[in-house]
CSV table of C-alpha atoms and ligand atoms in Angstrom, one decimal:
chain,number,residue,atom,x,y,z
R,1093,MET,CA,81.5,-47.4,116.9
R,1094,SER,CA,80.4,-45.1,119.7
R,1095,LYS,CA,77.7,-42.5,119.1
R,1096,LEU,CA,80.3,-39.8,119.5
R,1097,GLU,CA,82.4,-41.4,116.7
R,1098,GLU,CA,79.3,-41.6,114.6
R,1099,VAL,CA,78.6,-37.9,115.1
R,1100,ALA,CA,82.2,-37.1,114.2
R,1101,GLN,CA,82.1,-39.2,111.1
R,1102,ALA,CA,78.7,-37.7,110.0
R,1103,VAL,CA,80.1,-34.2,110.4
R,1104,GLU,CA,83.3,-35.0,108.5
R,1105,GLY,CA,81.4,-36.6,105.8
R,1106,GLY,CA,78.9,-33.8,105.6
R,1107,LYS,CA,75.9,-36.1,106.2
R,1108,LEU,CA,73.4,-33.2,106.7
R,1109,LYS,CA,70.3,-35.4,107.2
R,1110,ILE,CA,71.6,-37.6,110.0
R,1111,VAL,CA,73.8,-35.4,112.2
R,1112,ALA,CA,70.9,-33.9,114.2
R,1113,GLY,CA,69.5,-37.4,114.9
R,1114,LEU,CA,72.9,-38.8,115.9
R,1115,VAL,CA,73.5,-35.9,118.3
R,1116,GLU,CA,70.1,-36.5,119.9
R,1117,GLU,CA,70.9,-40.2,120.3
R,1118,ALA,CA,74.3,-39.3,121.9
R,1119,LEU,CA,72.5,-37.0,124.3
R,1120,ALA,CA,70.0,-39.7,125.1
R,1121,GLU,CA,72.9,-42.0,125.9
R,1122,GLY,CA,74.1,-39.5,128.4
R,1123,VAL,CA,77.1,-38.0,126.5
R,1124,ASP,CA,77.9,-34.6,127.8
R,1125,PRO,CA,76.8,-31.9,125.3
R,1126,LEU,CA,80.2,-30.1,125.7
R,1127,ILE,CA,82.0,-33.3,124.8
R,1128,ILE,CA,79.8,-33.7,121.7
R,1129,LEU,CA,80.6,-30.1,120.7
R,1130,ASN,CA,84.4,-30.3,121.4
R,1131,GLU,CA,85.2,-33.8,120.4
R,1132,GLY,CA,82.5,-34.7,118.0
R,1133,MET,CA,82.4,-31.4,116.1
R,1134,ILE,CA,85.1,-28.8,116.7
R,1135,GLY,CA,87.8,-31.5,116.7
R,1136,THR,CA,86.4,-32.9,113.5
R,1137,MET,CA,86.5,-29.5,111.8
R,1138,GLY,CA,90.2,-29.5,112.7
R,1139,ILE,CA,90.6,-32.8,110.8
R,1140,VAL,CA,88.6,-31.4,107.9
R,1141,GLY,CA,90.8,-28.3,107.8
R,1142,ASN,CA,93.9,-30.4,107.8
R,1143,LYS,CA,92.6,-32.6,104.9
R,1144,PHE,CA,91.8,-29.3,103.0
R,1145,ARG,CA,95.3,-28.0,103.7
R,1146,ASP,CA,96.8,-31.3,102.5
R,1147,GLY,CA,94.8,-31.2,99.3
R,1148,GLU,CA,92.8,-34.3,100.2
R,1149,ILE,CA,89.5,-32.5,100.1
R,1150,PHE,CA,88.3,-29.2,98.5
R,1151,VAL,CA,86.1,-26.2,99.4
R,1152,PRO,CA,82.8,-27.9,98.7
R,1153,GLU,CA,83.6,-30.7,101.2
R,1154,MET,CA,84.7,-28.2,103.8
R,1155,LEU,CA,81.5,-26.3,103.3
R,1156,ILE,CA,79.2,-29.3,103.6
R,1157,ALA,CA,81.0,-30.4,106.8
R,1158,ALA,CA,80.4,-26.9,108.2
R,1159,LYS,CA,76.7,-27.2,107.3
R,1160,ALA,CA,76.5,-30.6,109.0
R,1161,MET,CA,78.2,-29.1,112.1
R,1162,LYS,CA,75.6,-26.3,112.1
R,1163,LYS,CA,72.8,-28.9,112.2
R,1164,GLY,CA,74.3,-30.6,115.2
R,1165,VAL,CA,74.9,-27.3,117.0
R,1166,GLU,CA,71.2,-26.4,116.6
R,1167,VAL,CA,70.4,-29.5,118.6
R,1168,LEU,CA,73.0,-28.7,121.3
R,1169,LYS,CA,72.2,-25.0,121.6
R,1170,PRO,CA,69.5,-25.3,124.3
R,1171,ARG,CA,71.7,-27.7,126.3
R,1172,LEU,CA,74.7,-25.4,126.1
R,1173,SER,CA,73.2,-22.0,126.7
R,1174,SER,CA,71.3,-21.1,129.8
R,1175,GLN,CA,68.9,-18.2,130.0
R,1176,ALA,CA,70.7,-15.7,132.2
R,1177,GLY,CA,68.4,-13.6,134.3
R,1178,THR,CA,70.3,-10.4,134.4
R,1179,SER,CA,71.4,-8.2,131.5
R,1180,LEU,CA,75.0,-7.3,131.5
R,1181,GLY,CA,74.5,-5.0,128.5
R,1182,LYS,CA,75.0,-5.2,124.7
R,1183,CYS,CA,77.6,-7.0,122.8
R,1184,ILE,CA,78.1,-6.4,119.1
R,1185,ILE,CA,79.8,-9.3,117.2
R,1186,GLY,CA,80.9,-10.0,113.7
R,1187,SER,CA,83.4,-11.7,111.5
R,1188,VAL,CA,85.7,-9.1,110.0
R,1189,ALA,CA,85.8,-7.9,106.4
R,1190,GLY,CA,86.6,-10.6,103.9
R,1191,ASP,CA,86.0,-13.4,106.4
R,1192,MET,CA,83.1,-15.8,105.7
R,1193,HIS,CA,83.7,-18.2,108.6
R,1194,ASP,CA,80.9,-18.0,111.2
R,1195,ILE,CA,80.7,-21.3,113.1
R,1196,GLY,CA,83.1,-20.1,115.8
R,1197,LYS,CA,81.7,-16.6,115.9
R,1198,ASN,CA,78.2,-18.1,116.3
R,1199,LEU,CA,79.4,-20.2,119.3
R,1200,VAL,CA,81.0,-17.2,120.8
R,1201,ALA,CA,77.7,-15.2,120.4
R,1202,MET,CA,75.8,-18.1,122.0
R,1203,MET,CA,78.1,-18.3,125.0
R,1204,ILE,CA,78.2,-14.5,125.5
R,1205,GLU,CA,74.4,-14.4,125.3
R,1206,SER,CA,74.1,-17.2,127.9
R,1207,ALA,CA,76.5,-15.2,130.1
R,1208,GLY,CA,73.9,-12.5,130.2
R,1209,PHE,CA,74.7,-10.1,127.4
R,1210,GLU,CA,72.2,-8.9,124.7
R,1211,VAL,CA,74.0,-9.9,121.5
R,1212,ILE,CA,73.7,-8.0,118.2
R,1213,ASP,CA,75.2,-10.3,115.5
R,1214,LEU,CA,76.3,-8.4,112.4
R,1215,GLY,CA,77.2,-11.7,110.5
R,1216,VAL,CA,80.2,-12.3,108.3
R,1217,ASP,CA,82.4,-10.1,106.1
R,1218,VAL,CA,81.5,-7.0,108.2
R,1219,ALA,CA,83.0,-3.8,106.9
R,1220,PRO,CA,84.6,-1.5,109.6
R,1221,GLU,CA,82.0,1.2,108.7
R,1222,THR,CA,79.2,-1.3,109.6
R,1223,PHE,CA,80.7,-1.9,113.0
R,1224,VAL,CA,80.9,1.9,113.5
R,1225,GLU,CA,77.2,2.3,112.4
R,1226,ALA,CA,76.1,-0.4,114.8
R,1227,LEU,CA,78.1,1.2,117.6
R,1228,LYS,CA,76.5,4.6,116.9
R,1229,GLN,CA,73.1,3.1,116.9
R,1230,ASN,CA,73.8,1.3,120.2
R,1231,PRO,CA,75.8,3.8,122.3
R,1232,ASP,CA,75.3,1.6,125.4
R,1233,THR,CA,77.3,-1.2,123.9
R,1234,LYS,CA,79.6,-2.8,126.4
R,1235,ILE,CA,81.6,-5.3,124.3
R,1236,LEU,CA,82.6,-5.4,120.7
R,1237,ALA,CA,83.7,-8.9,119.6
R,1238,LEU,CA,85.7,-9.5,116.4
R,1239,SER,CA,86.3,-12.8,114.8
R,1240,ALA,CA,88.9,-13.8,112.1
R,1241,LEU,CA,89.7,-17.3,110.8
R,1242,LEU,CA,92.2,-16.5,108.1
R,1243,THR,CA,95.7,-15.2,108.3
R,1244,THR,CA,94.7,-13.0,105.4
R,1245,THR,CA,91.8,-11.4,107.3
R,1246,MET,CA,93.8,-10.7,110.5
R,1247,PRO,CA,94.9,-7.3,109.1
R,1248,ALA,CA,91.1,-6.5,108.6
R,1249,MET,CA,90.7,-6.9,112.3
R,1250,LYS,CA,93.4,-4.3,112.9
R,1251,THR,CA,91.8,-2.0,110.3
R,1252,ALA,CA,88.4,-2.4,112.0
R,1253,ILE,CA,89.8,-1.3,115.3
R,1254,GLU,CA,91.7,1.7,113.7
R,1255,VAL,CA,88.6,2.9,111.8
R,1256,ILE,CA,86.3,2.5,114.9
R,1257,GLU,CA,88.8,4.4,117.1
R,1258,ALA,CA,89.0,7.2,114.6
R,1259,SER,CA,85.2,7.4,114.3
R,1260,ILE,CA,83.8,7.2,117.8
R,1261,PRO,CA,84.9,7.4,121.5
R,1262,ARG,CA,86.0,4.0,122.8
R,1263,GLU,CA,83.4,3.6,125.6
R,1264,PHE,CA,83.3,-0.1,125.2
R,1265,LYS,CA,85.8,-3.0,125.4
R,1266,ILE,CA,87.0,-4.9,122.3
R,1267,ILE,CA,87.6,-8.6,122.4
R,1268,VAL,CA,89.1,-10.6,119.5
R,1269,GLY,CA,89.5,-14.2,118.6
R,1270,GLY,CA,89.6,-16.9,115.9
R,1271,ALA,CA,92.0,-19.7,115.1
R,1272,PRO,CA,95.0,-17.6,114.0
R,1273,ILE,CA,94.6,-14.9,116.7
R,1274,THR,CA,96.9,-14.9,119.7
R,1275,GLN,CA,97.1,-12.9,122.9
R,1276,GLU,CA,100.2,-11.3,121.5
R,1277,TYR,CA,98.3,-10.2,118.3
R,1278,ALA,CA,95.4,-8.9,120.4
R,1279,ASP,CA,97.8,-6.8,122.4
R,1280,GLN,CA,99.5,-5.6,119.3
R,1281,ILE,CA,96.3,-4.3,117.6
R,1282,GLY,CA,95.0,-2.7,120.8
R,1283,ALA,CA,92.2,-5.1,121.8
R,1284,ASP,CA,91.2,-5.3,125.4
R,1285,GLY,CA,90.8,-9.0,125.5
R,1286,TYR,CA,91.4,-12.3,123.8
R,1287,ALA,CA,90.2,-15.9,124.3
R,1288,PRO,CA,91.0,-19.1,122.5
R,1289,ASP,CA,87.5,-20.5,122.6
R,1290,ALA,CA,83.8,-19.6,123.1
R,1291,GLY,CA,83.7,-20.4,126.8
R,1292,GLY,CA,86.7,-18.2,127.4
R,1293,ALA,CA,85.2,-15.4,125.4
R,1294,ALA,CA,82.2,-15.2,127.8
R,1295,VAL,CA,84.6,-15.2,130.8
R,1296,VAL,CA,86.7,-12.4,129.3
R,1297,ALA,CA,83.7,-10.3,128.3
R,1298,LYS,CA,82.3,-10.5,131.9
R,1299,LYS,CA,85.7,-9.7,133.4
R,1300,LEU,CA,86.1,-6.7,131.2
R,1301,ILE,CA,82.9,-5.1,132.3
R,1302,ALA,CA,83.2,-5.9,136.0
N,2209,B12,C1,84.5,-24.8,107.8
N,2209,B12,C2,85.6,-24.0,107.1
N,2209,B12,C3,85.3,-23.2,106.0
N,2209,B12,C4,83.9,-23.0,105.5
N,2209,B12,C5,83.2,-21.9,106.5
N,2209,B12,C6,81.7,-22.1,106.6
N,2209,B12,C7,81.2,-21.3,107.8
N,2209,B12,N1,79.9,-21.0,107.6
N,2209,B12,O1,81.8,-20.9,108.7
N,2209,B12,C8,84.1,-22.5,104.1
N,2209,B12,C9,84.0,-23.6,103.1
N,2209,B12,C10,83.2,-21.4,103.6
N,2209,B12,C11,85.6,-22.0,104.2
N,2209,B12,C12,86.1,-21.2,103.2
N,2209,B12,C13,87.5,-20.8,103.2
N,2209,B12,N2,88.4,-21.3,104.0
N,2209,B12,CO1,88.0,-22.3,105.7
N,2209,B12,N3,88.0,-23.5,107.1
N,2209,B12,C14,86.9,-24.1,107.6
N,2209,B12,C15,87.5,-25.0,108.8
N,2209,B12,C16,87.5,-26.5,108.2
N,2209,B12,C17,86.7,-25.1,110.1
N,2209,B12,C18,86.4,-23.7,110.7
N,2209,B12,C19,85.5,-23.9,111.9
N,2209,B12,O2,84.3,-23.7,111.8
N,2209,B12,N4,86.0,-24.4,113.0
N,2209,B12,C20,85.2,-24.8,114.2
N,2209,B12,C21,85.0,-23.5,115.1
N,2209,B12,C22,84.2,-23.8,116.3
N,2209,B12,O3,86.3,-23.1,115.5
N,2209,B12,P1,86.8,-21.6,115.3
N,2209,B12,O4,86.2,-21.0,114.1
N,2209,B12,O5,88.3,-21.6,115.4
N,2209,B12,O6,86.2,-20.8,116.5
N,2209,B12,C23,86.6,-21.0,117.9
N,2209,B12,C24,87.8,-20.1,118.3
N,2209,B12,O7,88.7,-19.7,117.2
N,2209,B12,C25,87.2,-19.0,119.0
N,2209,B12,N5,86.8,-17.8,118.3
N,2209,B12,C26,86.3,-17.6,117.1
N,2209,B12,N6,85.9,-16.4,116.9
N,2209,B12,C27,86.1,-15.7,118.0
N,2209,B12,C28,85.9,-14.3,118.3
N,2209,B12,C29,86.2,-13.9,119.6
N,2209,B12,C30,85.9,-12.5,120.0
N,2209,B12,C31,86.7,-14.8,120.6
N,2209,B12,C32,87.1,-14.3,121.9
N,2209,B12,C33,87.0,-16.1,120.2
N,2209,B12,C34,86.7,-16.6,119.0
N,2209,B12,O8,86.1,-19.5,119.7
N,2209,B12,C35,85.5,-20.5,118.7
N,2209,B12,C36,84.7,-21.5,119.4
N,2209,B12,O9,85.4,-22.2,120.4
N,2209,B12,C37,88.9,-24.4,109.0
N,2209,B12,C38,89.9,-25.4,109.7
N,2209,B12,C39,90.2,-25.0,111.1
N,2209,B12,N7,90.9,-25.9,111.7
N,2209,B12,O10,89.8,-24.0,111.7
N,2209,B12,C40,89.2,-23.9,107.6
N,2209,B12,C41,90.3,-22.8,107.4
N,2209,B12,C42,90.1,-21.7,108.5
N,2209,B12,N8,89.9,-22.3,106.1
N,2209,B12,C43,90.9,-22.0,105.4
N,2209,B12,C44,90.9,-21.4,104.1
N,2209,B12,C45,92.2,-21.3,103.4
N,2209,B12,C46,89.7,-21.1,103.5
N,2209,B12,C47,89.5,-20.4,102.1
N,2209,B12,C48,90.5,-19.3,101.7
N,2209,B12,C49,89.5,-21.6,101.1
N,2209,B12,C50,89.5,-21.2,99.6
N,2209,B12,N9,90.5,-21.4,98.9
N,2209,B12,O11,88.5,-20.6,99.2
N,2209,B12,C51,88.1,-19.9,102.2
N,2209,B12,C52,88.0,-18.5,102.6
N,2209,B12,C53,86.6,-17.9,102.6
N,2209,B12,C54,86.5,-16.6,103.3
N,2209,B12,N10,86.7,-15.5,102.5
N,2209,B12,O12,86.4,-16.5,104.5
N,2209,B12,C55,92.2,-22.2,106.2
N,2209,B12,C56,92.9,-20.9,106.7
N,2209,B12,C57,94.4,-20.9,106.5
N,2209,B12,C58,95.0,-19.7,107.1
N,2209,B12,N11,96.0,-19.9,107.8
N,2209,B12,O13,94.5,-18.6,106.8
N,2209,B12,C59,91.8,-23.2,107.3
N,2209,B12,C60,92.6,-23.1,108.6
N,2209,B12,C61,91.9,-24.6,106.6
N,2209,B12,C62,93.4,-25.1,106.4
N,2209,B12,N12,94.0,-25.8,107.3
N,2209,B12,O14,93.9,-24.7,105.4
N,2209,B12,N13,86.2,-22.5,105.2
C-alpha cells in the first residue's frame, strides 16, 4: 500500500494518533502536499460522507474521521500556505447559523490568508448579527466569506446576506461556498462570488478586490 493510501485509510478509520506521522512520511517520500490534501483527505471525506448517507457509519465515525483529517491538515498547513508579503485587507469568514462543519471553511481561511488577506475567523454556527457586529468593528473589511455544508443551512446563508444588507452599507464583497452551493445559488442570493474549493476561493477573493 502506498503512503497516500495509508493516509486515506487512517483518515477514514479515524486513526487520530497515526495520521500526522503518515502525512510526514508521505511528504518525506516526495508526495505533493496538494495531492495528500485532495486525494488522501478531501476525497476520503467524500467516501466517509457517502458511507454515512448509506447508513454504513454514523455521526461518531464521521466526527472522528474529521478530527483525523484536522491532524493531517496541521502537518500540511506550512507546506500549503505561503507568507504573503503584502496585505490585501481584511476577510471575515464563518460557517453560517446552524452549520457546525468547519474543515472546508478552515482550508478556505488558510488559502485566503496565504493570498495576502488578514483573516478574521468567526468559527461555526455564526448568527447573522455576529457577522454584522464583526463588520461594524472592522469597517475596512474587503471580503466576507460564508460557508454552508448542509442543504438545510443554505437558507441561513441567504438570511445572513439579507440581515447584513439591511444593517450596514455593503462596502465589501461577499463570497460563498460549501458542498451544496452552486454559482447559480450564489447569484440567486446576491453574493458577489463563488468557488467550489479553497484554492478557487482565494482566486475569486483577489479578483473581486482588484
Ligand atoms: C465531517 C463531516 C461532519 C462532521 C463535521 C466536523 C467538522 N469539524 O467539520 C460532523 C460529524 C460534526 C458532521 C455533522 C453533521 N453532518 Co456532516 N459531513 C461531514 C463530511 C463527511 C465531510 C465534510 C468535510 O469536511 N469535507 C471536506 C472539506 C475539505 O470539503 P468541504 O467542506 O466541501 O469544503 C470545500 C468546498 O466546499 C469549499 N468551501 C467550503 N466552504 C467554503 C466557503 C467559501 C466562501 C468558498 C468560496 C468555498 C468553500 O472549499 C472547501 C475546500 O476545498 C460530509 C460529506 C461530504 N462529502 O462533504 C458530511 C455531510 C456534509 N454531513 C451531512 C449531515 C447530514 C450531517 C448531520 C446533519 C448529521 C446528523 N444527523 O447529525 C450533522 C449536522 C451538524 C451541523 N449542524 O452542522 C450531509 C449533508 C447532506 C445535505 N445534503 O445536507 C453530508 C453531505 C454527508 C452525507 N452524504 O449525507 N458532519
